[in-house]
Amino acid sequence: GYCPASMRSISLEDMPRVRSFRPIEDGKAEILILGSMPGRASLAAGRYYAHPQNAFWRIASELLRFDRASPYRERVRALRTARIALWDVLQSCAREGSLDAKIENDTQVVNDFPGFFHTHRKITHVFFNGAKAEATFRRHVLPGIGGRYLICRRLPSTSPANASMSVARKLRAWRAILTVVRNDVTKEVS
């Protein structure tokens, strides 16, 4: 029978393969925030969290007290100044669209975390931007990084797909990062 193009299934070979970005980081980073894989808007813009409805930069600007309308390079600088690194768990995967639920599990390739943590020894805290980032990290990364002690915590996804939670509630949950940032600032002063 007739099957409209919109209802035909796509084989894995035909599915678009997407690749993440290099991390935002420097050697002073003590906190790592991990997403799963950039969405279409971010990939098209070539920068993290570029979708206008994604709350990441809105939340980060509230927490770190910078202007969220500032140019991307200044927002990146604010993260580095707060000793926050930003990356994605996945290096590449096949995914139709932008949703984490559309990532084909058999196609996931994780980033080089053993190498990353080897060169970023000060990182003690990993915060996950949503459940997919956490689940993928725990399944594919954690077993391969040896005895490294990390404090890991999942935070609510800043994605517009997580519309069941208000930005205000997301912001309250993301305040957990401030405990680490404030402790680090206190250490520097004493």
PDB file of C-alpha atoms in Angstrom:
ATOM      1  CA  GLY A   1       0.000   0.000   0.000  1.00  0.00           C
ATOM      2  CA  TYR A   2       0.849   3.662  -0.202  1.00  0.00           C
ATOM      3  CA  CYS A   3       2.922   5.074   2.634  1.00  0.00           C
ATOM      4  CA  PRO A   4       3.409   8.866   2.760  1.00  0.00           C
ATOM      5  CA  ALA A   5       7.044   9.981   2.958  1.00  0.00           C
ATOM      6  CA  SER A   6       6.467  11.410   6.438  1.00  0.00           C
ATOM      7  CA  MET A   7       5.549   7.940   7.730  1.00  0.00           C
ATOM      8  CA  ARG A   8       8.373   5.921   6.158  1.00  0.00           C
ATOM      9  CA  SER A   9      10.987   4.691   8.580  1.00  0.00           C
ATOM     10  CA  ILE A  10      14.542   5.855   8.100  1.00  0.00           C
ATOM     11  CA  SER A  11      17.344   3.319   8.218  1.00  0.00           C
ATOM     12  CA  LEU A  12      20.351   4.032  10.448  1.00  0.00           C
ATOM     13  CA  GLU A  13      22.500   4.465   7.345  1.00  0.00           C
ATOM     14  CA  ASP A  14      20.195   7.232   6.082  1.00  0.00           C
ATOM     15  CA  MET A  15      19.828   8.961   9.438  1.00  0.00           C
ATOM     16  CA  PRO A  16      21.835  12.170   9.888  1.00  0.00           C
ATOM     17  CA  ARG A  17      24.998  11.729  11.954  1.00  0.00           C
ATOM     18  CA  VAL A  18      25.697  14.686  14.213  1.00  0.00           C
ATOM     19  CA  ARG A  19      28.926  15.668  15.981  1.00  0.00           C
ATOM     20  CA  SER A  20      29.383  17.690  19.140  1.00  0.00           C
ATOM     21  CA  PHE A  21      31.729  20.600  19.726  1.00  0.00           C
ATOM     22  CA  ARG A  22      35.059  20.873  21.438  1.00  0.00           C
ATOM     23  CA  PRO A  23      34.663  21.563  25.154  1.00  0.00           C
ATOM     24  CA  ILE A  24      34.635  25.015  26.645  1.00  0.00           C
ATOM     25  CA  GLU A  25      37.365  24.605  29.218  1.00  0.00           C
ATOM     26  CA  ASP A  26      40.702  25.571  30.628  1.00  0.00           C
ATOM     27  CA  GLY A  27      43.099  23.933  33.044  1.00  0.00           C
ATOM     28  CA  LYS A  28      41.523  25.662  36.043  1.00  0.00           C
ATOM     29  CA  ALA A  29      38.090  24.056  35.629  1.00  0.00           C
ATOM     30  CA  GLU A  30      36.694  22.416  38.758  1.00  0.00           C
ATOM     31  CA  ILE A  31      33.125  21.897  37.539  1.00  0.00           C
ATOM     32  CA  LEU A  32      32.025  20.111  34.377  1.00  0.00           C
ATOM     33  CA  ILE A  33      28.527  20.606  32.982  1.00  0.00           C
ATOM     34  CA  LEU A  34      27.559  17.915  30.503  1.00  0.00           C
ATOM     35  CA  GLY A  35      24.786  17.875  27.951  1.00  0.00           C
ATOM     36  CA  SER A  36      24.059  14.931  25.692  1.00  0.00           C
ATOM     37  CA  MET A  37      24.423  16.288  22.119  1.00  0.00           C
ATOM     38  CA  PRO A  38      23.810  19.787  20.696  1.00  0.00           C
ATOM     39  CA  GLY A  39      20.459  20.301  18.994  1.00  0.00           C
ATOM     40  CA  ARG A  40      19.935  21.553  15.458  1.00  0.00           C
ATOM     41  CA  ALA A  41      19.983  25.263  16.366  1.00  0.00           C
ATOM     42  CA  SER A  42      23.278  24.880  18.241  1.00  0.00           C
ATOM     43  CA  LEU A  43      24.849  22.827  15.468  1.00  0.00           C
ATOM     44  CA  ALA A  44      23.785  25.393  12.874  1.00  0.00           C
ATOM     45  CA  ALA A  45      25.149  28.272  14.982  1.00  0.00           C
ATOM     46  CA  GLY A  46      28.317  26.407  15.963  1.00  0.00           C
ATOM     47  CA  ARG A  47      27.881  27.177  19.658  1.00  0.00           C
ATOM     48  CA  TYR A  48      26.440  25.633  22.782  1.00  0.00           C
ATOM     49  CA  TYR A  49      22.783  26.194  23.712  1.00  0.00           C
ATOM     50  CA  ALA A  50      21.930  28.426  20.751  1.00  0.00           C
ATOM     51  CA  HIS A  51      18.194  27.631  20.640  1.00  0.00           C
ATOM     52  CA  PRO A  52      16.444  30.820  21.814  1.00  0.00           C
ATOM     53  CA  GLN A  53      14.091  28.877  24.103  1.00  0.00           C
ATOM     54  CA  ASN A  54      16.859  26.863  25.762  1.00  0.00           C
ATOM     55  CA  ALA A  55      17.207  28.234  29.306  1.00  0.00           C
ATOM     56  CA  PHE A  56      20.906  27.392  29.775  1.00  0.00           C
ATOM     57  CA  TRP A  57      22.339  30.880  29.195  1.00  0.00           C
ATOM     58  CA  ARG A  58      19.442  32.502  31.049  1.00  0.00           C
ATOM     59  CA  ILE A  59      20.154  30.309  34.083  1.00  0.00           C
ATOM     60  CA  ALA A  60      23.950  30.643  33.827  1.00  0.00           C
ATOM     61  CA  SER A  61      23.664  34.443  33.623  1.00  0.00           C
ATOM     62  CA  GLU A  62      21.521  34.483  36.774  1.00  0.00           C
ATOM     63  CA  LEU A  63      23.903  32.225  38.677  1.00  0.00           C
ATOM     64  CA  LEU A  64      27.145  33.842  37.555  1.00  0.00           C
ATOM     65  CA  ARG A  65      25.793  37.398  37.261  1.00  0.00           C
ATOM     66  CA  PHE A  66      26.568  38.281  33.678  1.00  0.00           C
ATOM     67  CA  ASP A  67      24.406  39.792  30.954  1.00  0.00           C
ATOM     68  CA  ARG A  68      22.779  36.951  29.039  1.00  0.00           C
ATOM     69  CA  ALA A  69      22.537  39.218  25.991  1.00  0.00           C
ATOM     70  CA  SER A  70      26.318  39.627  25.915  1.00  0.00           C
ATOM     71  CA  PRO A  71      28.209  38.140  22.968  1.00  0.00           C
ATOM     72  CA  TYR A  72      28.833  34.391  23.071  1.00  0.00           C
ATOM     73  CA  ARG A  73      32.590  34.787  23.713  1.00  0.00           C
ATOM     74  CA  GLU A  74      31.833  36.845  26.857  1.00  0.00           C
ATOM     75  CA  ARG A  75      29.372  34.239  28.135  1.00  0.00           C
ATOM     76  CA  VAL A  76      32.040  31.592  27.544  1.00  0.00           C
ATOM     77  CA  ARG A  77      34.555  33.740  29.433  1.00  0.00           C
ATOM     78  CA  ALA A  78      32.120  33.971  32.376  1.00  0.00           C
ATOM     79  CA  LEU A  79      31.990  30.155  32.558  1.00  0.00           C
ATOM     80  CA  ARG A  80      35.784  29.886  32.466  1.00  0.00           C
ATOM     81  CA  THR A  81      36.169  32.594  35.113  1.00  0.00           C
ATOM     82  CA  ALA A  82      33.848  30.566  37.377  1.00  0.00           C
ATOM     83  CA  ARG A  83      36.045  27.485  36.661  1.00  0.00           C
ATOM     84  CA  ILE A  84      33.205  25.771  34.789  1.00  0.00           C
ATOM     85  CA  ALA A  85      33.856  23.550  31.780  1.00  0.00           C
ATOM     86  CA  LEU A  86      31.055  22.740  29.339  1.00  0.00           C
ATOM     87  CA  TRP A  87      30.880  19.722  27.053  1.00  0.00           C
ATOM     88  CA  ASP A  88      28.650  16.931  25.786  1.00  0.00           C
ATOM     89  CA  VAL A  89      28.826  13.273  26.725  1.00  0.00           C
ATOM     90  CA  LEU A  90      28.480  12.218  23.093  1.00  0.00           C
ATOM     91  CA  GLN A  91      31.056  12.946  20.428  1.00  0.00           C
ATOM     92  CA  SER A  92      28.697  11.751  17.694  1.00  0.00           C
ATOM     93  CA  CYS A  93      25.487   9.853  17.088  1.00  0.00           C
ATOM     94  CA  ALA A  94      22.721   9.339  14.556  1.00  0.00           C
ATOM     95  CA  ARG A  95      19.701  11.445  15.408  1.00  0.00           C
ATOM     96  CA  GLU A  96      16.708  12.725  13.472  1.00  0.00           C
ATOM     97  CA  GLY A  97      15.876  16.215  14.762  1.00  0.00           C
ATOM     98  CA  SER A  98      17.033  17.618  18.092  1.00  0.00           C
ATOM     99  CA  LEU A  99      15.398  15.497  20.775  1.00  0.00           C
ATOM    100  CA  ASP A 100      17.485  13.221  23.001  1.00  0.00           C
ATOM    101  CA  ALA A 101      14.779  10.592  22.639  1.00  0.00           C
ATOM    102  CA  LYS A 102      15.605  10.407  18.918  1.00  0.00           C
ATOM    103  CA  ILE A 103      19.267   9.493  19.475  1.00  0.00           C
ATOM    104  CA  GLU A 104      19.862   6.002  18.130  1.00  0.00           C
ATOM    105  CA  ASN A 105      21.548   4.136  20.986  1.00  0.00           C
ATOM    106  CA  ASP A 106      23.521   1.820  18.683  1.00  0.00           C
ATOM    107  CA  THR A 107      25.260   4.818  17.081  1.00  0.00           C
ATOM    108  CA  GLN A 108      26.499   6.613  20.191  1.00  0.00           C
ATOM    109  CA  VAL A 109      30.211   7.450  20.398  1.00  0.00           C
ATOM    110  CA  VAL A 110      31.287   9.152  23.626  1.00  0.00           C
ATOM    111  CA  ASN A 111      33.903  11.856  23.937  1.00  0.00           C
ATOM    112  CA  ASP A 112      37.399  11.075  25.243  1.00  0.00           C
ATOM    113  CA  PHE A 113      36.761  11.452  28.962  1.00  0.00           C
ATOM    114  CA  PRO A 114      39.833   9.526  30.164  1.00  0.00           C
ATOM    115  CA  GLY A 115      41.977  12.020  28.241  1.00  0.00           C
ATOM    116  CA  PHE A 116      39.873  14.983  29.344  1.00  0.00           C
ATOM    117  CA  PHE A 117      40.011  14.102  33.030  1.00  0.00           C
ATOM    118  CA  HIS A 118      43.745  13.376  32.754  1.00  0.00           C
ATOM    119  CA  THR A 119      44.340  16.970  31.633  1.00  0.00           C
ATOM    120  CA  HIS A 120      41.660  18.466  33.926  1.00  0.00           C
ATOM    121  CA  ARG A 121      42.617  17.013  37.281  1.00  0.00           C
ATOM    122  CA  LYS A 122      40.933  19.780  39.296  1.00  0.00           C
ATOM    123  CA  ILE A 123      37.426  18.776  38.198  1.00  0.00           C
ATOM    124  CA  THR A 124      35.608  17.357  41.207  1.00  0.00           C
ATOM    125  CA  HIS A 125      31.962  17.956  40.277  1.00  0.00           C
ATOM    126  CA  VAL A 126      29.994  16.882  37.225  1.00  0.00           C
ATOM    127  CA  PHE A 127      26.532  18.317  36.669  1.00  0.00           C
ATOM    128  CA  PHE A 128      24.319  16.773  33.997  1.00  0.00           C
ATOM    129  CA  ASN A 129      21.984  18.933  31.950  1.00  0.00           C
ATOM    130  CA  GLY A 130      19.184  16.376  31.901  1.00  0.00           C
ATOM    131  CA  ALA A 131      18.592  12.654  32.246  1.00  0.00           C
ATOM    132  CA  LYS A 132      20.033  11.523  28.889  1.00  0.00           C
ATOM    133  CA  ALA A 133      23.428  13.090  29.626  1.00  0.00           C
ATOM    134  CA  GLU A 134      23.519  11.422  33.042  1.00  0.00           C
ATOM    135  CA  ALA A 135      22.412   7.986  31.825  1.00  0.00           C
ATOM    136  CA  THR A 136      24.875   7.984  28.924  1.00  0.00           C
ATOM    137  CA  PHE A 137      27.762   9.127  31.141  1.00  0.00           C
ATOM    138  CA  ARG A 138      27.032   6.523  33.838  1.00  0.00           C
ATOM    139  CA  ARG A 139      26.683   3.732  31.269  1.00  0.00           C
ATOM    140  CA  HIS A 140      29.483   4.502  28.814  1.00  0.00           C
ATOM    141  CA  VAL A 141      31.965   6.792  30.586  1.00  0.00           C
ATOM    142  CA  LEU A 142      32.062   6.126  34.323  1.00  0.00           C
ATOM    143  CA  PRO A 143      33.262   2.508  33.987  1.00  0.00           C
ATOM    144  CA  GLY A 144      36.203   3.664  31.843  1.00  0.00           C
ATOM    145  CA  ILE A 145      37.637   6.422  34.026  1.00  0.00           C
ATOM    146  CA  GLY A 146      39.059   4.210  36.740  1.00  0.00           C
ATOM    147  CA  GLY A 147      39.057   5.172  40.382  1.00  0.00           C
ATOM    148  CA  ARG A 148      38.531   8.882  39.817  1.00  0.00           C
ATOM    149  CA  TYR A 149      36.260  10.328  42.490  1.00  0.00           C
ATOM    150  CA  LEU A 150      33.633  12.680  41.097  1.00  0.00           C
ATOM    151  CA  ILE A 151      30.570  14.164  42.711  1.00  0.00           C
ATOM    152  CA  CYS A 152      27.854  13.744  40.073  1.00  0.00           C
ATOM    153  CA  ARG A 153      24.423  15.334  40.068  1.00  0.00           C
ATOM    154  CA  ARG A 154      21.652  15.488  37.499  1.00  0.00           C
ATOM    155  CA  LEU A 155      19.962  18.838  37.024  1.00  0.00           C
ATOM    156  CA  PRO A 156      16.756  19.454  35.094  1.00  0.00           C
ATOM    157  CA  SER A 157      17.248  19.817  31.369  1.00  0.00           C
ATOM    158  CA  THR A 158      17.325  23.414  30.156  1.00  0.00           C
ATOM    159  CA  SER A 159      15.923  22.257  26.812  1.00  0.00           C
ATOM    160  CA  PRO A 160      12.635  23.717  25.605  1.00  0.00           C
ATOM    161  CA  ALA A 161      11.498  20.083  25.299  1.00  0.00           C
ATOM    162  CA  ASN A 162      11.427  20.032  29.122  1.00  0.00           C
ATOM    163  CA  ALA A 163       8.455  22.399  29.168  1.00  0.00           C
ATOM    164  CA  SER A 164       6.768  20.670  32.116  1.00  0.00           C
ATOM    165  CA  MET A 165       9.137  22.542  34.447  1.00  0.00           C
ATOM    166  CA  SER A 166       9.194  26.329  34.604  1.00  0.00           C
ATOM    167  CA  VAL A 167      12.444  28.232  34.144  1.00  0.00           C
ATOM    168  CA  ALA A 168      12.092  29.454  37.750  1.00  0.00           C
ATOM    169  CA  ARG A 169      12.018  25.857  39.033  1.00  0.00           C
ATOM    170  CA  LYS A 170      14.960  24.921  36.795  1.00  0.00           C
ATOM    171  CA  LEU A 171      16.901  27.908  38.142  1.00  0.00           C
ATOM    172  CA  ARG A 172      16.237  26.851  41.746  1.00  0.00           C
ATOM    173  CA  ALA A 173      17.619  23.374  41.009  1.00  0.00           C
ATOM    174  CA  TRP A 174      20.631  24.738  39.110  1.00  0.00           C
ATOM    175  CA  ARG A 175      21.590  26.853  42.145  1.00  0.00           C
ATOM    176  CA  ALA A 176      23.367  23.687  43.372  1.00  0.00           C
ATOM    177  CA  ILE A 177      26.297  24.781  41.207  1.00  0.00           C
ATOM    178  CA  LEU A 178      26.720  27.915  43.327  1.00  0.00           C
ATOM    179  CA  THR A 179      27.713  25.860  46.350  1.00  0.00           C
ATOM    180  CA  VAL A 180      30.779  24.624  44.478  1.00  0.00           C
ATOM    181  CA  VAL A 181      31.523  28.005  42.865  1.00  0.00           C
ATOM    182  CA  ARG A 182      31.236  29.831  46.216  1.00  0.00           C
ATOM    183  CA  ASN A 183      33.386  27.261  48.024  1.00  0.00           C
ATOM    184  CA  ASP A 184      36.046  27.687  45.347  1.00  0.00           C
ATOM    185  CA  VAL A 185      35.976  31.490  45.676  1.00  0.00           C
ATOM    186  CA  THR A 186      36.252  31.179  49.460  1.00  0.00           C
ATOM    187  CA  LYS A 187      39.286  28.872  49.106  1.00  0.00           C
ATOM    188  CA  GLU A 188      41.062  31.455  46.935  1.00  0.00           C
ATOM    189  CA  VAL A 189      40.517  34.264  49.459  1.00  0.00           C
ATOM    190  CA  SER A 190      41.775  32.359  52.525  1.00  0.00           C
TER     191      SER A 190
END
